[in-house]
Amino acid sequence: MRRKHCRPSRPERWRRRWGHSLRLRLITVFLLLALAMGAVFMSGMQRAFSSGWRDAARPLVSDYMDRLVADLGSPPDLGRAQALAARLPISIRIEGPQVNWQSHPDRQFFGGRASEWLSRTTADGHKVVFGPGTIPSHGMFGWITLSLLLCLLVGAYAYVRRLLRPLDDIRAGAERFGRGVFDTPIPLRRRDELGDLAARVNTMAHDIKAMLDAKRGLLLALSHELRSPLTRARLNAELLPVQGEGSAPREREALLRDLGEMRDLISDLLESERLASPHAALQRETVDLAALAHEVAADMPQAAAVELDLAPDLPALALDRMRVRLLLRNLLDNALRYSAGAAQPPRLSLQAGDGGGVMLEVRDFGPGVDPAQLAHLTEPFFRTDGARQRATGGVGLGMYLCRLVAQAHGTTLEVRNAAPGLAVQVLWR
């Protein structure tokens, strides 16, 4: 039974994003720390005011209330009460046998212990209660405080983002270095721990580039140096007498064959190093792929049996003729090598590609390749087992070179089992 892959919910996606993002976690820690500090500060101030300051202020407030009640008189004078409520930011409520009056009917009077502080009873039985009056509203102050907190949070996020910006540079630099692009180092924006880390990564990338350049230079130098003695050995082998009886002619042919394989191996190594470079130079020119396919097949005597399926009126493309010729030759050689005993010869097809371009396909009708090994066919020095043994195959650079040629032209090389045989496709644009 096939298991369905459910898309994670939005909270789950946010949780994963939060767990992966260092910035979000730092902002969360900062926000929680700010809230905790604010709560501790408010709790401490409330406790301080509710204990010591209340006891210290209570006698002063009580004495002031006594003076206000005395100033109102007994029974309370409404004129004085109105003048007092207009002059001070308080509200006054008078309840008694003669006077029942309230300066601010819409105001909420204190209750509980606060009422004991702010209420008095006159000698004639009137109760005078003081409460909040025309005290300025603190709503605007609350909004201003909230805005300041939000500004503080935004500023903290901007600072943390600026603080962690070198991590983005280091990540982008690591991706470039992983692709083999060492020309652009990681920018050093600050002189701190992250700046030191970026400098160390740059040093590491420089060392890796130097090591790769030294390896490539050594391989190129050795390949070039081996060509001269190999050419002399092949010349001497060709000068050996051909006539004669016994094993001498067979040994001469075997020696020439081995020297030819060594020459091809050195040429393939040189070409693979040139094409594997990030700055592989292509000599592009207008190429008629159909004519080039005819030319390559004519230059390979064993390719006379190859079936050519070439569509008419194919567009000419700007390609590197020598590299594409190498690709066609390797693909045909590979198809011919593994078509021994097949029901029909290999086939080279050129058709108009979807969306423009030309689709090249080279297919043999041999035993094919184990699906587990199919993805490794274009790796350097990889040779399959089974029908593709060392005795029937090369050293494993042919398909690798084909892949490099395709990549250098900005396209890809696709390999698949065609049942029977193997099919290789390249879309040229």
GROMACS .gro file of C-alpha atoms in nm:
model
  429
    1MET     CA    1   0.000   0.000   0.000
    2ARG     CA    2   0.146   0.334  -0.101
    3ARG     CA    3   0.191   0.577   0.182
    4LYS     CA    4   0.057   0.925   0.112
    5HIS     CA    5   0.290   1.214   0.186
    6CYS     CA    6   0.077   1.467   0.369
    7ARG     CA    7   0.178   1.827   0.344
    8PRO     CA    8   0.272   1.960   0.689
    9SER     CA    9   0.033   2.209   0.845
   10ARG     CA   10   0.118   2.576   0.873
   11PRO     CA   11   0.206   2.558   1.246
   12GLU     CA   12   0.430   2.262   1.172
   13ARG     CA   13   0.602   2.453   0.890
   14TRP     CA   14   0.654   2.752   1.116
   15ARG     CA   15   0.792   2.527   1.390
   16ARG     CA   16   1.041   2.375   1.149
   17ARG     CA   17   1.134   2.716   1.015
   18TRP     CA   18   1.181   2.848   1.368
   19GLY     CA   19   1.396   2.548   1.459
   20HIS     CA   20   1.611   2.599   1.149
   21SER     CA   21   1.646   2.980   1.167
   22LEU     CA   22   1.903   3.118   1.407
   23ARG     CA   23   1.762   3.469   1.363
   24LEU     CA   24   1.409   3.371   1.467
   25ARG     CA   25   1.538   3.192   1.773
   26LEU     CA   26   1.749   3.491   1.877
   27ILE     CA   27   1.454   3.727   1.829
   28THR     CA   28   1.236   3.492   2.034
   29VAL     CA   29   1.491   3.484   2.314
   30PHE     CA   30   1.520   3.864   2.304
   31LEU     CA   31   1.141   3.909   2.314
   32LEU     CA   32   1.096   3.664   2.600
   33LEU     CA   33   1.379   3.829   2.789
   34ALA     CA   34   1.223   4.173   2.739
   35LEU     CA   35   0.882   4.050   2.856
   36ALA     CA   36   1.034   3.878   3.158
   37MET     CA   37   1.232   4.189   3.253
   38GLY     CA   38   0.922   4.405   3.211
   39ALA     CA   39   0.713   4.170   3.424
   40VAL     CA   40   0.978   4.157   3.696
   41PHE     CA   41   1.015   4.536   3.693
   42MET     CA   42   0.640   4.600   3.713
   43SER     CA   43   0.594   4.341   3.984
   44GLY     CA   44   0.876   4.488   4.189
   45MET     CA   45   0.750   4.844   4.150
   46GLN     CA   46   0.396   4.739   4.236
   47ARG     CA   47   0.520   4.560   4.546
   48ALA     CA   48   0.728   4.860   4.644
   49PHE     CA   49   0.439   5.104   4.603
   50SER     CA   50   0.189   4.871   4.766
   51SER     CA   51   0.398   4.830   5.079
   52GLY     CA   52   0.631   5.112   5.180
   53TRP     CA   53   0.496   5.399   4.972
   54ARG     CA   54   0.135   5.333   5.063
   55ASP     CA   55   0.210   5.344   5.435
   56ALA     CA   56   0.417   5.658   5.388
   57ALA     CA   57   0.154   5.839   5.179
   58ARG     CA   58  -0.149   5.743   5.385
   59PRO     CA   59  -0.107   6.004   5.665
   60LEU     CA   60  -0.053   6.282   5.411
   61VAL     CA   61  -0.360   6.187   5.209
   62SER     CA   62  -0.574   6.153   5.522
   63ASP     CA   63  -0.471   6.495   5.647
   64TYR     CA   64  -0.545   6.648   5.307
   65MET     CA   65  -0.890   6.486   5.294
   66ASP     CA   66  -0.968   6.625   5.641
   67ARG     CA   67  -0.877   6.977   5.526
   68LEU     CA   68  -1.096   6.944   5.213
   69VAL     CA   69  -1.398   6.828   5.417
   70ALA     CA   70  -1.346   7.110   5.664
   71ASP     CA   71  -1.332   7.357   5.377
   72LEU     CA   72  -1.669   7.230   5.245
   73GLY     CA   73  -1.832   7.305   5.578
   74SER     CA   74  -2.118   7.136   5.765
   75PRO     CA   75  -2.361   7.093   5.606
   76PRO     CA   76  -2.148   7.084   5.287
   77ASP     CA   77  -2.167   7.395   5.072
   78LEU     CA   78  -2.250   7.307   4.711
   79GLY     CA   79  -2.081   7.618   4.574
   80ARG     CA   80  -1.757   7.532   4.747
   81ALA     CA   81  -1.787   7.171   4.638
   82GLN     CA   82  -1.837   7.272   4.272
   83ALA     CA   83  -1.543   7.515   4.288
   84LEU     CA   84  -1.326   7.248   4.448
   85ALA     CA   85  -1.416   6.986   4.183
   86ALA     CA   86  -1.346   7.240   3.907
   87ARG     CA   87  -1.009   7.343   4.057
   88LEU     CA   88  -0.873   6.997   4.145
   89PRO     CA   89  -0.862   6.678   3.935
   90ILE     CA   90  -1.103   6.499   4.170
   91SER     CA   91  -1.470   6.407   4.180
   92ILE     CA   92  -1.685   6.459   4.486
   93ARG     CA   93  -1.992   6.271   4.598
   94ILE     CA   94  -2.202   6.396   4.892
   95GLU     CA   95  -2.467   6.178   5.054
   96GLY     CA   96  -2.670   6.295   5.355
   97PRO     CA   97  -3.001   6.412   5.499
   98GLN     CA   98  -2.983   6.756   5.336
   99VAL     CA   99  -2.742   6.736   5.041
  100ASN     CA  100  -2.715   6.460   4.779
  101TRP     CA  101  -2.488   6.565   4.498
  102GLN     CA  102  -2.217   6.424   4.269
  103SER     CA  103  -1.976   6.633   4.064
  104HIS     CA  104  -1.901   6.366   3.799
  105PRO     CA  105  -2.187   6.114   3.764
  106ASP     CA  106  -1.993   5.923   3.499
  107ARG     CA  107  -1.686   5.863   3.715
  108GLN     CA  108  -1.607   5.537   3.896
  109PHE     CA  109  -1.538   5.587   4.265
  110PHE     CA  110  -1.284   5.381   4.451
  111GLY     CA  111  -1.392   5.082   4.656
  112GLY     CA  112  -1.243   4.864   4.926
  113ARG     CA  113  -0.955   5.001   5.131
  114ALA     CA  114  -0.917   5.302   4.903
  115SER     CA  115  -1.267   5.418   5.002
  116GLU     CA  116  -1.160   5.424   5.366
  117TRP     CA  117  -0.883   5.667   5.277
  118LEU     CA  118  -1.090   5.893   5.058
  119SER     CA  119  -1.423   5.916   5.246
  120ARG     CA  120  -1.517   6.127   5.547
  121THR     CA  121  -1.836   6.181   5.755
  122THR     CA  122  -1.930   6.531   5.873
  123ALA     CA  123  -2.076   6.620   6.211
  124ASP     CA  124  -2.425   6.657   6.066
  125GLY     CA  125  -2.424   6.305   5.912
  126HIS     CA  126  -2.319   6.379   5.554
  127LYS     CA  127  -2.075   6.135   5.387
  128VAL     CA  128  -1.823   6.294   5.152
  129VAL     CA  129  -1.643   6.058   4.912
  130PHE     CA  130  -1.356   6.167   4.689
  131GLY     CA  131  -1.266   5.987   4.367
  132PRO     CA  132  -1.085   6.034   4.034
  133GLY     CA  133  -1.204   6.335   3.847
  134THR     CA  134  -1.071   6.504   3.538
  135ILE     CA  135  -0.742   6.315   3.548
  136PRO     CA  136  -0.589   6.308   3.201
  137SER     CA  137  -0.647   5.982   3.017
  138HIS     CA  138  -0.350   5.746   2.985
  139GLY     CA  139  -0.481   5.570   2.675
  140MET     CA  140  -0.254   5.764   2.444
  141PHE     CA  141   0.039   5.697   2.674
  142GLY     CA  142  -0.034   5.323   2.649
  143TRP     CA  143  -0.035   5.334   2.269
  144ILE     CA  144   0.288   5.532   2.270
  145THR     CA  145   0.445   5.274   2.500
  146LEU     CA  146   0.330   4.988   2.276
  147SER     CA  147   0.468   5.167   1.969
  148LEU     CA  148   0.802   5.216   2.140
  149LEU     CA  149   0.814   4.847   2.230
  150LEU     CA  150   0.740   4.751   1.868
  151CYS     CA  151   1.006   4.989   1.743
  152LEU     CA  152   1.247   4.836   1.989
  153LEU     CA  153   1.160   4.488   1.862
  154VAL     CA  154   1.203   4.591   1.497
  155GLY     CA  155   1.533   4.758   1.577
  156ALA     CA  156   1.651   4.447   1.760
  157TYR     CA  157   1.556   4.230   1.461
  158ALA     CA  158   1.739   4.462   1.221
  159TYR     CA  159   2.046   4.457   1.444
  160VAL     CA  160   2.041   4.078   1.478
  161ARG     CA  161   1.994   4.043   1.101
  162ARG     CA  162   2.289   4.272   1.038
  163LEU     CA  163   2.486   4.083   1.301
  164LEU     CA  164   2.420   3.749   1.130
  165ARG     CA  165   2.453   3.870   0.772
  166PRO     CA  166   2.799   3.711   0.738
  167LEU     CA  167   2.630   3.371   0.780
  168ASP     CA  168   2.443   3.431   0.452
  169ASP     CA  169   2.770   3.524   0.284
  170ILE     CA  170   2.941   3.214   0.423
  171ARG     CA  171   2.657   2.989   0.306
  172ALA     CA  172   2.660   3.140  -0.046
  173GLY     CA  173   3.039   3.113  -0.056
  174ALA     CA  174   3.031   2.749   0.052
  175GLU     CA  175   2.782   2.675  -0.228
  176ARG     CA  176   3.009   2.847  -0.482
  177PHE     CA  177   3.315   2.661  -0.361
  178GLY     CA  178   3.122   2.333  -0.374
  179ARG     CA  179   3.050   2.399  -0.743
  180GLY     CA  180   3.419   2.461  -0.805
  181VAL     CA  181   3.387   2.840  -0.845
  182PHE     CA  182   3.672   2.991  -0.642
  183ASP     CA  183   3.704   3.329  -0.815
  184THR     CA  184   3.472   3.516  -0.577
  185PRO     CA  185   3.574   3.490  -0.209
  186ILE     CA  186   3.342   3.546   0.083
  187PRO     CA  187   3.324   3.922   0.161
  188LEU     CA  188   3.470   4.019   0.499
  189ARG     CA  189   3.219   4.267   0.641
  190ARG     CA  190   3.331   4.282   1.006
  191ARG     CA  191   3.623   4.200   1.230
  192ASP     CA  192   3.457   3.965   1.476
  193GLU     CA  193   3.416   3.587   1.518
  194LEU     CA  194   3.203   3.558   1.203
  195GLY     CA  195   3.455   3.765   1.011
  196ASP     CA  196   3.731   3.534   1.130
  197LEU     CA  197   3.523   3.234   1.022
  198ALA     CA  198   3.470   3.384   0.675
  199ALA     CA  199   3.843   3.450   0.645
  200ARG     CA  200   3.924   3.092   0.745
  201VAL     CA  201   3.675   2.955   0.489
  202ASN     CA  202   3.835   3.176   0.223
  203THR     CA  203   4.176   3.039   0.318
  204MET     CA  204   4.044   2.684   0.300
  205ALA     CA  205   3.891   2.750  -0.043
  206HIS     CA  206   4.220   2.899  -0.165
  207ASP     CA  207   4.408   2.593  -0.044
  208ILE     CA  208   4.157   2.358  -0.211
  209LYS     CA  209   4.183   2.553  -0.537
  210ALA     CA  210   4.561   2.537  -0.521
  211MET     CA  211   4.546   2.164  -0.457
  212LEU     CA  212   4.307   2.107  -0.748
  213ASP     CA  213   4.516   2.324  -0.977
  214ALA     CA  214   4.829   2.134  -0.877
  215LYS     CA  215   4.657   1.802  -0.940
  216ARG     CA  216   4.527   1.917  -1.276
  217GLY     CA  217   4.864   2.062  -1.372
  218LEU     CA  218   5.043   1.744  -1.272
  219LEU     CA  219   4.802   1.530  -1.473
  220LEU     CA  220   4.833   1.754  -1.778
  221ALA     CA  221   5.210   1.762  -1.750
  222LEU     CA  222   5.236   1.385  -1.716
  223SER     CA  223   4.999   1.332  -2.007
  224HIS     CA  224   5.200   1.564  -2.228
  225GLU     CA  225   5.531   1.408  -2.123
  226LEU     CA  226   5.399   1.057  -2.190
  227ARG     CA  227   5.298   1.142  -2.544
  228SER     CA  228   5.652   1.174  -2.675
  229PRO     CA  229   5.790   0.833  -2.561
  230LEU     CA  230   5.459   0.672  -2.654
  231THR     CA  231   5.482   0.813  -3.006
  232ARG     CA  232   5.841   0.685  -3.037
  233ALA     CA  233   5.743   0.340  -2.909
  234ARG     CA  234   5.456   0.321  -3.157
  235LEU     CA  235   5.687   0.428  -3.440
  236ASN     CA  236   5.942   0.164  -3.346
  237ALA     CA  237   5.670  -0.100  -3.326
  238GLU     CA  238   5.542  -0.010  -3.670
  239LEU     CA  239   5.895  -0.047  -3.811
  240LEU     CA  240   5.914  -0.406  -3.696
  241PRO     CA  241   5.905  -0.656  -3.987
  242VAL     CA  242   5.557  -0.771  -4.080
  243GLN     CA  243   5.653  -1.088  -4.272
  244GLY     CA  244   5.756  -1.398  -4.092
  245GLU     CA  245   5.623  -1.702  -3.933
  246GLY     CA  246   5.539  -1.771  -3.573
  247SER     CA  247   5.410  -1.532  -3.310
  248ALA     CA  248   5.605  -1.220  -3.415
  249PRO     CA  249   5.326  -1.068  -3.632
  250ARG     CA  250   5.067  -1.133  -3.363
  251GLU     CA  251   5.289  -0.977  -3.099
  252ARG     CA  252   5.344  -0.675  -3.322
  253GLU     CA  253   4.969  -0.628  -3.365
  254ALA     CA  254   4.909  -0.670  -2.992
  255LEU     CA  255   5.181  -0.414  -2.915
  256LEU     CA  256   5.037  -0.165  -3.161
  257ARG     CA  257   4.690  -0.219  -3.017
  258ASP     CA  258   4.812  -0.158  -2.661
  259LEU     CA  259   5.004   0.151  -2.767
  260GLY     CA  260   4.691   0.280  -2.942
  261GLU     CA  261   4.487   0.230  -2.624
  262MET     CA  262   4.750   0.418  -2.422
  263ARG     CA  263   4.744   0.702  -2.675
  264ASP     CA  264   4.363   0.722  -2.657
  265LEU     CA  265   4.373   0.711  -2.279
  266ILE     CA  266   4.616   1.003  -2.261
  267SER     CA  267   4.408   1.202  -2.510
  268ASP     CA  268   4.090   1.135  -2.312
  269LEU     CA  269   4.259   1.237  -1.986
  270LEU     CA  270   4.375   1.564  -2.137
  271GLU     CA  271   4.037   1.641  -2.283
  272SER     CA  272   3.852   1.550  -1.962
  273GLU     CA  273   4.071   1.787  -1.761
  274ARG     CA  274   4.011   2.069  -2.008
  275LEU     CA  275   3.636   2.016  -2.012
  276ALA     CA  276   3.608   1.968  -1.633
  277SER     CA  277   3.750   2.317  -1.576
  278PRO     CA  278   3.489   2.581  -1.486
  279HIS     CA  279   3.632   2.798  -1.764
  280ALA     CA  280   3.627   2.541  -2.042
  281ALA     CA  281   3.666   2.735  -2.367
  282LEU     CA  282   3.453   2.627  -2.662
  283GLN     CA  283   3.537   2.714  -3.020
  284ARG     CA  284   3.180   2.763  -3.139
  285GLU     CA  285   3.090   2.773  -3.505
  286THR     CA  286   2.783   2.698  -3.714
  287VAL     CA  287   2.754   2.319  -3.730
  288ASP     CA  288   2.523   2.102  -3.940
  289LEU     CA  289   2.473   1.805  -3.709
  290ALA     CA  290   2.342   1.578  -3.985
  291ALA     CA  291   2.649   1.639  -4.202
  292LEU     CA  292   2.877   1.592  -3.902
  293ALA     CA  293   2.707   1.261  -3.816
  294HIS     CA  294   2.765   1.138  -4.176
  295GLU     CA  295   3.128   1.247  -4.151
  296VAL     CA  296   3.192   1.069  -3.821
  297ALA     CA  297   3.025   0.748  -3.941
  298ALA     CA  298   3.232   0.756  -4.261
  299ASP     CA  299   3.558   0.795  -4.064
  300MET     CA  300   3.478   0.486  -3.853
  301PRO     CA  301   3.505   0.172  -4.069
  302GLN     CA  302   3.317  -0.033  -3.814
  303ALA     CA  303   3.032   0.224  -3.821
  304ALA     CA  304   2.930   0.135  -4.175
  305ALA     CA  305   2.645  -0.075  -4.039
  306VAL     CA  306   2.509   0.203  -3.818
  307GLU     CA  307   2.155   0.304  -3.913
  308LEU     CA  308   2.127   0.681  -3.959
  309ASP     CA  309   1.783   0.830  -3.900
  310LEU     CA  310   1.834   1.199  -3.983
  311ALA     CA  311   1.538   1.432  -4.016
  312PRO     CA  312   1.555   1.680  -4.306
  313ASP     CA  313   1.588   2.057  -4.268
  314LEU     CA  314   1.738   2.050  -3.919
  315PRO     CA  315   1.859   2.390  -3.799
  316ALA     CA  316   2.231   2.462  -3.787
  317LEU     CA  317   2.357   2.528  -3.434
  318ALA     CA  318   2.651   2.716  -3.281
  319LEU     CA  319   2.860   2.430  -3.140
  320ASP     CA  320   3.222   2.330  -3.088
  321ARG     CA  321   3.274   2.102  -3.388
  322MET     CA  322   3.570   1.909  -3.246
  323ARG     CA  323   3.401   1.843  -2.908
  324VAL     CA  324   3.071   1.737  -3.068
  325ARG     CA  325   3.266   1.514  -3.306
  326LEU     CA  326   3.433   1.355  -3.003
  327LEU     CA  327   3.091   1.298  -2.844
  328LEU     CA  328   2.947   1.136  -3.157
  329ARG     CA  329   3.251   0.914  -3.202
  330ASN     CA  330   3.244   0.797  -2.841
  331LEU     CA  331   2.871   0.726  -2.847
  332LEU     CA  332   2.896   0.531  -3.172
  333ASP     CA  333   3.203   0.341  -3.050
  334ASN     CA  334   3.023   0.255  -2.728
  335ALA     CA  335   2.710   0.139  -2.917
  336LEU     CA  336   2.911  -0.070  -3.164
  337ARG     CA  337   3.117  -0.232  -2.891
  338TYR     CA  338   2.814  -0.365  -2.708
  339SER     CA  339   2.604  -0.459  -3.013
  340ALA     CA  340   2.791  -0.782  -3.092
  341GLY     CA  341   2.531  -1.049  -3.156
  342ALA     CA  342   2.240  -0.804  -3.136
  343ALA     CA  343   1.932  -0.847  -3.352
  344GLN     CA  344   1.997  -0.519  -3.537
  345PRO     CA  345   2.278  -0.264  -3.563
  346PRO     CA  346   2.297   0.057  -3.359
  347ARG     CA  347   2.094   0.358  -3.465
  348LEU     CA  348   2.186   0.727  -3.465
  349SER     CA  349   1.884   0.958  -3.475
  350LEU     CA  350   1.863   1.334  -3.523
  351GLN     CA  351   1.517   1.487  -3.485
  352ALA     CA  352   1.377   1.833  -3.420
  353GLY     CA  353   1.349   1.884  -3.046
  354ASP     CA  354   1.042   2.008  -2.861
  355GLY     CA  355   1.066   2.384  -2.829
  356GLY     CA  356   1.349   2.412  -3.080
  357GLY     CA  357   1.693   2.262  -3.114
  358VAL     CA  358   1.796   1.916  -3.227
  359MET     CA  359   1.750   1.593  -3.033
  360LEU     CA  360   2.036   1.346  -3.076
  361GLU     CA  361   1.984   0.982  -2.979
  362VAL     CA  362   2.231   0.695  -3.014
  363ARG     CA  363   2.085   0.354  -2.933
  364ASP     CA  364   2.224   0.003  -2.939
  365PHE     CA  365   2.023  -0.320  -2.921
  366GLY     CA  366   2.259  -0.511  -2.696
  367PRO     CA  367   2.207  -0.652  -2.346
  368GLY     CA  368   2.160  -0.314  -2.180
  369VAL     CA  369   2.276  -0.217  -1.830
  370ASP     CA  370   2.174  -0.315  -1.481
  371PRO     CA  371   1.935  -0.040  -1.359
  372ALA     CA  372   2.137  -0.009  -1.039
  373GLN     CA  373   2.444   0.088  -1.245
  374LEU     CA  374   2.267   0.315  -1.493
  375ALA     CA  375   2.322   0.633  -1.293
  376HIS     CA  376   2.699   0.567  -1.275
  377LEU     CA  377   2.763   0.525  -1.647
  378THR     CA  378   2.880   0.884  -1.694
  379GLU     CA  379   3.121   0.877  -1.399
  380PRO     CA  380   3.495   0.871  -1.478
  381PHE     CA  381   3.659   0.526  -1.495
  382PHE     CA  382   3.331   0.346  -1.430
  383ARG     CA  383   3.285   0.018  -1.615
  384THR     CA  384   2.984  -0.206  -1.574
  385ASP     CA  385   3.007  -0.576  -1.512
  386GLY     CA  386   2.812  -0.848  -1.689
  387ALA     CA  387   2.808  -0.788  -2.064
  388ARG     CA  388   3.039  -0.483  -2.038
  389GLN     CA  389   3.367  -0.631  -1.921
  390ARG     CA  390   3.719  -0.497  -1.939
  391ALA     CA  391   3.793  -0.717  -2.242
  392THR     CA  392   3.511  -0.560  -2.442
  393GLY     CA  393   3.521  -0.206  -2.308
  394GLY     CA  394   3.760   0.082  -2.260
  395VAL     CA  395   3.881   0.240  -1.941
  396GLY     CA  396   3.553   0.416  -1.860
  397LEU     CA  397   3.621   0.768  -1.988
  398GLY     CA  398   3.407   0.768  -2.305
  399MET     CA  399   3.068   0.835  -2.149
  400TYR     CA  400   3.228   1.070  -1.896
  401LEU     CA  401   3.371   1.278  -2.180
  402CYS     CA  402   3.032   1.281  -2.353
  403ARG     CA  403   2.873   1.417  -2.038
  404LEU     CA  404   3.139   1.689  -2.007
  405VAL     CA  405   3.093   1.793  -2.371
  406ALA     CA  406   2.716   1.820  -2.319
  407GLN     CA  407   2.758   2.020  -1.998
  408ALA     CA  408   3.010   2.255  -2.159
  409HIS     CA  409   2.743   2.336  -2.421
  410GLY     CA  410   2.483   2.404  -2.153
  411THR     CA  411   2.281   2.085  -2.195
  412THR     CA  412   2.263   1.741  -2.033
  413LEU     CA  413   2.325   1.385  -2.138
  414GLU     CA  414   2.047   1.138  -2.051
  415VAL     CA  415   2.107   0.762  -2.040
  416ARG     CA  416   1.826   0.506  -2.020
  417ASN     CA  417   1.760   0.141  -2.084
  418ALA     CA  418   1.565   0.107  -2.410
  419ALA     CA  419   1.471  -0.263  -2.367
  420PRO     CA  420   1.657  -0.393  -2.551
  421GLY     CA  421   1.979  -0.199  -2.545
  422LEU     CA  422   2.090   0.138  -2.417
  423ALA     CA  423   1.979   0.481  -2.543
  424VAL     CA  424   2.169   0.807  -2.493
  425GLN     CA  425   2.000   1.140  -2.565
  426VAL     CA  426   2.132   1.496  -2.592
  427LEU     CA  427   1.918   1.798  -2.675
  428TRP     CA  428   2.126   2.059  -2.861
  429ARG     CA  429   1.998   2.414  -2.864
   0.00000   0.00000   0.00000
